[in-house]
Coordinates of C-alpha atoms in Angstrom, one line a residue:
Chain S
M1 CA 52.6 5.8 81.4
A2 CA 55.9 6.2 79.8
R3 CA 57.2 3.1 80.9
K4 CA 59.2 0.9 78.0
T5 CA 57.1 -1.6 76.9
A6 CA 58.8 -4.9 76.2
P7 CA 58.6 -5.2 72.0
S8 CA 56.5 -8.3 71.3
A9 CA 56.4 -10.0 67.9
P10 CA 53.6 -9.3 65.7
Q11 CA 50.6 -11.7 66.1
Q12 CA 50.8 -14.6 63.4
P13 CA 47.4 -16.4 62.1
E14 CA 47.0 -19.6 63.9
A15 CA 47.7 -22.6 62.0
A16 CA 44.4 -23.9 60.6
P17 CA 43.1 -26.6 58.4
P18 CA 42.4 -25.8 54.7
E19 CA 38.8 -25.5 55.0
A20 CA 38.8 -23.1 58.1
T21 CA 41.5 -21.0 56.4
A22 CA 39.5 -20.5 53.5
L23 CA 36.5 -19.7 55.8
T24 CA 38.9 -17.2 57.6
L25 CA 39.7 -15.5 54.6
L26 CA 36.3 -15.3 53.5
A27 CA 35.1 -13.7 56.4
A28 CA 37.9 -11.1 56.5
R29 CA 37.1 -10.4 52.8
Y30 CA 33.4 -9.9 53.9
L31 CA 34.6 -7.5 56.7
D32 CA 36.7 -5.6 54.6
F33 CA 34.2 -5.2 52.2
W34 CA 31.6 -4.1 55.0
Q35 CA 34.0 -1.4 56.0
R36 CA 34.4 0.1 52.8
N37 CA 30.7 -0.1 52.3
L38 CA 29.9 1.7 55.5
L39 CA 32.5 4.7 54.5
A40 CA 31.1 4.7 50.6
W41 CA 27.6 5.3 52.3
S42 CA 29.0 7.7 54.9
N43 CA 30.5 9.6 52.1
D44 CA 27.4 9.9 50.2
I45 CA 25.1 11.1 53.1
A46 CA 25.2 14.6 54.1
L47 CA 24.6 14.8 57.9
P48 CA 21.4 16.9 59.0
T49 CA 22.2 20.1 60.4
V50 CA 20.6 20.9 64.1
E51 CA 17.8 22.7 62.3
N52 CA 16.9 19.9 60.4
S53 CA 17.2 17.6 63.1
K54 CA 14.8 19.7 65.2
D55 CA 12.3 19.3 62.5
D56 CA 12.4 15.3 62.3
Chain C
M1 CA 53.1 16.9 80.0
T2 CA 53.9 13.8 82.2
K3 CA 57.4 13.5 83.8
A4 CA 58.9 11.5 81.2
G5 CA 57.9 14.1 78.4
V6 CA 54.7 11.9 77.3
P7 CA 52.0 14.4 76.7
A8 CA 49.0 13.8 79.3
H9 CA 46.3 13.7 76.7
R10 CA 47.8 10.6 75.2
A11 CA 45.8 8.8 77.8
I12 CA 42.7 9.7 76.3
S13 CA 43.8 9.3 72.8
P14 CA 42.9 8.7 70.0
R15 CA 40.4 11.6 70.6
P16 CA 37.5 11.6 71.2
F17 CA 37.9 8.0 72.4
A18 CA 34.5 7.3 72.7
F19 CA 33.7 8.2 69.2
H20 CA 36.6 5.8 67.7
L21 CA 35.5 3.0 70.2
A22 CA 31.9 3.3 69.1
A23 CA 32.9 3.9 65.4
C24 CA 35.1 0.5 65.7
Q25 CA 32.8 -1.6 67.2
S26 CA 29.8 -0.6 65.2
T27 CA 31.6 -1.4 62.3
W28 CA 32.6 -4.8 62.7
L29 CA 29.7 -6.0 65.0
S30 CA 27.0 -4.3 62.6
G31 CA 29.0 -6.4 59.8
A32 CA 28.6 -9.7 61.6
A33 CA 24.9 -8.8 62.5
A34 CA 24.4 -7.9 58.7
L35 CA 25.8 -11.2 57.3
P36 CA 22.3 -13.0 56.9
A37 CA 21.0 -10.0 55.3
F38 CA 23.9 -9.7 53.1
V39 CA 23.6 -13.4 52.1
Q40 CA 19.9 -12.9 51.6
G41 CA 20.7 -10.0 48.9
L42 CA 18.8 -7.6 51.6
A43 CA 21.5 -5.6 52.8
P44 CA 22.1 -2.3 51.4
T45 CA 25.4 -2.1 49.4
H46 CA 26.7 1.1 47.9
P47 CA 26.2 1.3 44.0
S48 CA 30.2 2.0 43.6
L49 CA 30.7 -1.5 45.0
A50 CA 28.1 -3.5 43.2
A51 CA 30.5 -5.8 41.1
E52 CA 32.7 -6.6 44.2
A53 CA 29.4 -7.3 46.3
A54 CA 27.9 -9.5 43.7
A55 CA 31.1 -11.8 43.7
L56 CA 31.4 -11.5 47.5
H57 CA 27.7 -12.6 47.7
Q58 CA 28.4 -15.6 45.3
D59 CA 31.2 -17.1 47.6
L60 CA 29.5 -16.4 50.9
C61 CA 26.4 -18.5 49.6
A62 CA 28.6 -21.1 48.7
A63 CA 30.0 -21.4 52.1
E64 CA 28.4 -23.2 55.1
G65 CA 26.0 -20.7 57.0
V66 CA 26.5 -21.5 60.6
K67 CA 30.5 -22.0 60.2
L68 CA 30.6 -18.7 58.3
A69 CA 28.6 -16.7 60.6
E70 CA 31.0 -17.9 63.4
A71 CA 33.9 -17.2 61.6
V72 CA 32.7 -13.7 60.8
M73 CA 31.8 -12.9 64.5
S74 CA 35.1 -14.3 65.5
A75 CA 36.8 -12.0 62.8
A76 CA 34.7 -9.2 63.9
L77 CA 35.6 -9.6 67.6
A78 CA 39.3 -10.1 66.8
R79 CA 39.1 -6.7 65.0
V80 CA 37.8 -4.9 67.9
G81 CA 40.3 -6.6 70.0
A82 CA 43.2 -5.7 67.7
F83 CA 41.9 -2.3 67.6
L84 CA 42.2 -1.6 71.6
D85 CA 45.7 -3.6 71.4
G86 CA 47.0 -0.7 69.0
V87 CA 45.7 1.9 71.2
K88 CA 47.3 0.3 74.3
R89 CA 50.6 0.0 72.6
Y90 CA 50.3 3.5 71.3
Q91 CA 49.4 4.9 74.8
T92 CA 52.3 3.1 76.6
H93 CA 54.7 3.8 73.7
P94 CA 57.8 5.2 75.2
A95 CA 58.5 7.6 72.4
H96 CA 57.8 11.4 72.5
R97 CA 58.8 14.8 71.1
R98 CA 62.1 15.5 72.3
L99 CA 63.0 18.6 70.5
Q100 CA 63.1 21.8 72.7
D101 CA 61.0 24.6 71.4
A102 CA 63.0 27.5 70.0
P103 CA 63.0 30.4 72.1
A104 CA 60.4 33.1 72.1
A105 CA 61.3 36.3 70.7
L106 CA 58.3 37.8 71.2
E107 CA 55.2 37.3 73.7
L108 CA 51.8 38.1 72.4
G109 CA 49.0 37.1 75.1
T110 CA 49.2 33.3 75.2
S111 CA 51.0 33.1 71.5
C112 CA 54.5 33.8 71.2
L113 CA 56.8 33.9 68.1
R114 CA 59.5 31.3 68.2
D115 CA 62.9 32.3 66.7
F116 CA 65.0 29.3 65.3
G117 CA 68.1 32.1 64.4
G118 CA 70.0 32.3 61.1
P119 CA 72.7 33.8 59.6
A120 CA 73.3 37.4 59.1
G121 CA 71.3 39.0 56.4
A122 CA 69.4 35.8 55.7
L123 CA 65.9 35.9 54.3
P124 CA 63.5 35.7 57.4
V125 CA 60.5 33.1 57.1
L126 CA 57.4 33.8 59.1
A127 CA 55.6 30.5 59.3
A128 CA 52.1 30.4 60.7
P129 CA 50.4 27.1 61.4
S130 CA 46.7 26.3 61.9
L131 CA 44.8 27.3 65.1
V132 CA 43.4 23.9 65.7
N133 CA 46.6 21.6 66.3
P134 CA 50.0 22.5 68.1
A135 CA 52.5 24.4 66.1
H136 CA 55.1 21.8 66.6
I137 CA 53.9 20.3 63.5
L138 CA 56.5 22.3 61.6
D139 CA 59.3 21.3 64.4
L140 CA 58.1 17.8 65.1
E141 CA 61.6 15.8 65.4
R142 CA 65.1 15.7 64.2
G143 CA 64.8 14.9 60.5
M144 CA 61.1 15.9 60.7
S145 CA 61.2 19.6 61.0
L146 CA 60.5 22.2 58.5
M147 CA 61.8 24.9 60.5
R148 CA 65.2 23.5 61.0
Y149 CA 65.6 22.5 57.6
L150 CA 65.1 26.0 56.3
K151 CA 67.6 27.1 59.0
Q152 CA 70.1 24.4 57.3
R153 CA 69.5 25.7 54.1
G154 CA 70.4 29.2 54.9
F155 CA 67.1 31.1 55.9
H156 CA 66.1 32.3 59.4
P157 CA 62.9 30.7 60.5
F158 CA 60.2 32.0 62.9
L159 CA 57.5 30.1 64.0
M160 CA 54.0 31.7 65.2
D161 CA 53.0 29.6 68.1
W162 CA 49.5 30.4 68.8
G163 CA 49.2 28.5 72.4
A164 CA 46.1 28.2 74.2
P165 CA 43.7 30.8 74.5
G166 CA 43.8 32.4 77.8
A167 CA 41.4 35.1 79.4
A168 CA 42.6 37.5 77.0
E169 CA 41.9 35.3 73.8
A170 CA 38.6 34.0 75.0
D171 CA 36.6 36.3 72.9
F172 CA 39.1 36.5 70.2
S173 CA 38.0 36.4 66.3
V174 CA 40.1 35.4 63.4
D175 CA 40.5 38.9 63.1
D176 CA 42.3 39.1 66.2
Y177 CA 44.8 36.3 65.4
I178 CA 45.1 38.0 62.1
A179 CA 46.3 41.1 64.0
R180 CA 48.5 39.0 65.9
L181 CA 50.2 37.5 63.0
E182 CA 50.8 41.0 61.6
T183 CA 52.4 42.3 64.7
A184 CA 54.8 39.4 64.8
L185 CA 55.4 39.9 60.8
A186 CA 56.4 43.7 61.7
H187 CA 58.7 42.4 64.6
V188 CA 60.3 39.8 62.4
A189 CA 60.9 42.6 59.7
A190 CA 62.3 45.1 62.5
Q191 CA 64.6 42.5 63.9
T192 CA 66.0 41.2 60.7
G193 CA 66.2 44.6 58.9
Q194 CA 64.3 43.3 55.7
P195 CA 60.9 41.9 54.7
A196 CA 60.1 38.4 55.2
A197 CA 58.7 35.4 53.3
L198 CA 55.2 34.4 54.9
L199 CA 54.3 30.9 55.0
G200 CA 51.1 29.6 56.1
Y201 CA 49.9 26.1 56.5
C202 CA 46.5 24.9 56.3
M203 CA 44.3 27.6 57.8
G204 CA 47.4 29.3 58.9
G205 CA 47.5 30.3 55.1
N206 CA 44.3 31.9 55.6
L207 CA 45.7 34.1 58.6
A208 CA 48.5 34.7 56.3
L209 CA 47.0 36.0 53.3
P210 CA 45.2 39.1 55.0
V211 CA 48.5 39.9 56.4
A212 CA 50.4 39.8 53.2
L213 CA 47.6 41.8 51.5
R214 CA 47.9 44.5 54.1
R215 CA 51.5 44.8 54.6
P216 CA 52.9 44.5 51.0
E217 CA 56.0 46.2 52.2
L218 CA 57.0 43.8 54.8
V219 CA 56.4 40.6 52.6
R220 CA 58.8 39.3 50.4
G221 CA 56.8 36.4 49.0
A222 CA 53.9 34.2 50.4
A223 CA 53.8 30.4 50.6
F224 CA 50.5 28.6 51.3
L225 CA 50.6 25.0 52.4
A226 CA 47.4 23.1 51.8
T227 CA 45.7 26.2 52.4
P228 CA 41.8 26.0 51.6
W229 CA 39.9 28.5 49.6
D230 CA 36.9 27.4 47.7
F231 CA 35.3 25.4 50.9
H232 CA 32.7 23.9 48.6
A233 CA 35.0 22.9 45.9
E234 CA 34.7 19.2 46.3
G235 CA 34.8 16.4 49.0
I236 CA 32.9 15.9 52.3
A237 CA 34.8 18.1 54.6
Y238 CA 32.7 21.1 54.0
R239 CA 29.4 19.1 54.7
R240 CA 30.9 17.6 57.9
A241 CA 32.0 21.0 59.2
A242 CA 28.7 22.8 58.4
A243 CA 27.2 20.0 60.5
L244 CA 29.5 20.7 63.4
G245 CA 29.2 24.1 62.9
G246 CA 25.4 24.0 63.5
S247 CA 25.9 21.9 66.7
L248 CA 28.0 24.9 68.2
A249 CA 24.6 26.3 69.3
L250 CA 24.3 23.2 71.7
L251 CA 27.6 24.2 73.5
P252 CA 27.6 26.9 76.3
P253 CA 27.7 30.1 75.0
A254 CA 30.9 32.1 74.8
E255 CA 33.0 29.2 76.0
P256 CA 36.0 27.8 74.0
V257 CA 35.1 24.9 71.9
P258 CA 36.6 21.8 73.4
V259 CA 39.5 19.9 71.7
D260 CA 37.4 16.9 71.5
V261 CA 34.3 18.5 69.8
L262 CA 37.0 19.9 67.2
Q263 CA 38.5 16.3 66.8
I264 CA 34.8 15.0 65.6
F265 CA 35.3 17.0 62.4
F266 CA 38.7 15.3 61.6
A267 CA 37.2 11.9 62.7
S268 CA 34.0 12.2 60.5
L269 CA 35.9 12.5 57.5
D270 CA 36.3 9.0 57.5
P271 CA 35.0 7.4 60.7
T272 CA 36.9 4.1 59.7
L273 CA 40.2 5.4 59.5
T274 CA 41.2 5.3 63.0
D275 CA 40.2 1.7 63.3
R276 CA 42.5 0.8 60.3
K277 CA 45.6 3.0 61.6
F278 CA 45.7 1.4 64.9
R279 CA 45.1 -2.3 64.1
R280 CA 48.2 -1.4 61.6
F281 CA 50.0 0.0 64.4
A282 CA 49.3 -3.0 66.7
V283 CA 51.4 -5.3 64.4
L284 CA 54.1 -2.7 63.7
D285 CA 57.6 -3.3 65.4
P286 CA 57.4 -1.0 68.3
D287 CA 61.1 -0.2 68.0
S288 CA 60.8 0.6 64.3
P289 CA 60.9 4.3 62.9
A290 CA 57.6 3.8 61.7
A291 CA 56.3 3.2 65.1
R292 CA 57.9 6.0 66.5
A293 CA 56.8 8.4 63.9
F294 CA 53.3 6.9 64.3
V295 CA 53.3 8.0 68.0
L296 CA 54.8 11.4 67.3
M297 CA 52.1 12.0 64.8
E298 CA 49.3 11.0 66.8
D299 CA 50.6 12.9 69.9
W300 CA 50.5 16.0 67.7
A301 CA 46.9 15.1 66.1
N302 CA 45.4 14.7 69.3
G303 CA 46.8 17.8 71.0
G304 CA 45.9 21.2 70.5
A305 CA 44.1 23.7 72.6
P306 CA 40.1 24.8 72.6
L307 CA 39.3 27.0 70.0
P308 CA 37.7 30.5 71.1
R309 CA 34.1 30.5 70.2
R310 CA 34.1 33.2 67.7
V311 CA 36.9 31.5 65.9
A312 CA 35.2 28.3 65.6
D313 CA 31.9 30.0 64.6
Q314 CA 33.8 31.8 61.8
C315 CA 35.8 28.8 60.6
L316 CA 32.9 26.2 60.7
N317 CA 30.2 28.5 59.8
Q318 CA 31.4 31.5 57.6
W319 CA 34.2 29.6 56.0
Y320 CA 32.9 26.2 55.6
A321 CA 29.0 26.5 55.6
E322 CA 28.8 29.8 53.6
N323 CA 32.2 29.5 51.8
A324 CA 32.6 33.2 52.2
P325 CA 36.5 33.1 50.8
G326 CA 35.6 31.2 47.8
H327 CA 32.5 33.4 47.0
G328 CA 34.9 36.6 47.5
V329 CA 32.9 38.1 50.5
W330 CA 35.2 37.2 53.4
R331 CA 36.2 40.5 55.1
V332 CA 38.8 41.2 57.7
A333 CA 38.9 44.5 59.4
G334 CA 36.1 45.5 56.8
E335 CA 38.2 44.7 53.9
V336 CA 37.2 42.0 51.5
I337 CA 40.1 39.4 51.4
D338 CA 40.8 39.1 47.4
P339 CA 43.9 37.2 46.6
R340 CA 44.0 38.7 43.1
R341 CA 45.4 41.7 44.7
L342 CA 48.4 39.7 46.1
T343 CA 51.1 41.0 44.0
C344 CA 54.2 39.2 45.5
P345 CA 55.4 35.9 44.5
A346 CA 53.5 33.3 45.9
F347 CA 53.9 29.4 46.4
V348 CA 50.9 27.0 46.6
A349 CA 51.4 23.3 47.6
V350 CA 48.7 21.1 47.0
P351 CA 48.8 17.6 48.4
R352 CA 47.1 14.9 46.2
A353 CA 45.7 13.0 48.6
D354 CA 44.6 15.5 51.0
R355 CA 41.4 14.6 52.8
I356 CA 41.2 17.6 55.1
V357 CA 41.7 20.3 52.5
P358 CA 40.4 18.7 49.3
P359 CA 42.8 19.8 46.3
A360 CA 40.2 21.9 44.2
S361 CA 39.8 23.9 47.5
A362 CA 43.6 24.8 47.7
L363 CA 44.0 24.8 43.8
A364 CA 41.3 27.6 43.8
L365 CA 43.4 30.0 45.9
A366 CA 46.3 29.3 43.6
E367 CA 44.3 30.0 40.3
A368 CA 43.3 33.3 41.9
L369 CA 46.8 34.7 42.7
P370 CA 48.4 36.6 40.0
N371 CA 52.2 35.4 40.3
V372 CA 52.1 32.1 41.8
R373 CA 54.1 28.7 41.5
I374 CA 52.0 25.8 41.9
H375 CA 53.5 22.7 43.4
R376 CA 51.4 19.4 43.5
A377 CA 52.7 17.0 46.4
A378 CA 52.1 13.3 46.1
T379 CA 51.2 13.1 49.9
G380 CA 48.4 13.8 52.2
H381 CA 47.9 16.8 54.3
V382 CA 50.0 16.1 57.3
A383 CA 52.4 14.1 55.6
M384 CA 53.4 16.7 53.2
V385 CA 54.9 18.8 55.9
A386 CA 56.2 16.3 58.5
G387 CA 56.0 12.8 56.8
G388 CA 58.9 10.7 55.5
G389 CA 58.6 11.9 52.3
A390 CA 58.3 15.7 53.2
R391 CA 61.7 16.5 52.1
P392 CA 61.6 15.7 48.5
G393 CA 57.9 16.3 48.4
L394 CA 57.6 19.7 49.9
W395 CA 60.9 21.2 51.7
Q396 CA 63.3 21.0 48.7
P397 CA 60.5 22.7 46.0
L398 CA 59.5 25.1 48.7
V399 CA 63.2 26.0 49.3
A400 CA 64.0 26.4 45.6
W401 CA 61.2 29.0 45.4
L402 CA 62.3 30.6 48.5
F403 CA 65.7 31.0 46.9
T404 CA 63.9 32.9 43.9
L405 CA 63.1 35.7 46.5
C406 CA 66.6 36.1 47.8

């Protein structure tokens, strides 16, 4: 559990052809957006109380 | 604790782990699953992100569909993997808190008053942290300890360590813990021969205020650090807490509320935060000071003790859901707690980026106090007291105010 782990270098993006890199960046941009989108909705929506849930 | 000093709960952290893992997986896999709908303009996008969504939609439509779907799924799975990698690196990291707790000057059930010592005649400062997480956030590490900084600056700090509730505390209410703090304050004043500065962090401030009102002869001044008062002022915290408060009825009656249930409240404030934090940690140099600080903070944030049922009920329902303090109807031992009656000098620190206690909630307390110095810290709830910028961001302004009491 407390064993010292060997430090490892941060993972580097793999080399990729320009088209694949653009696609990878676009995929990352979409996923980043998606996470912010979920959070924005989450902040907008009040969770139902237990009482309300029973009425559903 | 394990043999090497690593807290045992790290093996099941971040807590509750099932919540964080599910949040991570559902975020990324739902993103991949929703791609076709997004490209067709059918996915629900939040109005606040409309412009970004439109630009993204245009670029996605220009890409080749199958390759794009493969790239998104591959990236989604990589993010789940990166999160798990970050968790594993945290769980196996050798760092742990090395500071020895200050000795107990007074034991009160499973709570104790820790005495950091100080020069003869020094102004005593009694700090009360929240009941939810361990007290050592105010004494985390060398260079990250507000208590030891206060001692260096010539004060005599004491720390209320609430401990884990035992049989005697199982039926405790908030009022009982306030009475315990009052006993500790009387002890500090008797031991040092002078009134003390009271300092409450987060809900510790809500415990300190009634004590300061009830025992003005023992209090030279009162500091409130990120202390909530108007629980409905802004943000989503009160909605999340109220939802959790309603669910207490589903737990076995009269039993303490488990840490993992309490942690759901903090996780629900931003269910995506843990994913981002641990993916960032995964690529940090594990030997860096930033990585070590991350580990110590996470150990603290995931630690703590179960909360007596009545305390949880009061905090989540009476405070958050009903906003009794903000509405001026919160009573302790029959007395309404009215901050306008606090005549001693007060210091209110309000972190500008506080998600747990929205700034407007803390400012409501400052506005009600008649003799107050307000300090706005450009940081978050925990970073303000123990983060890298805590010294200039809070400790120094706090000490400057404490000197005015001497």
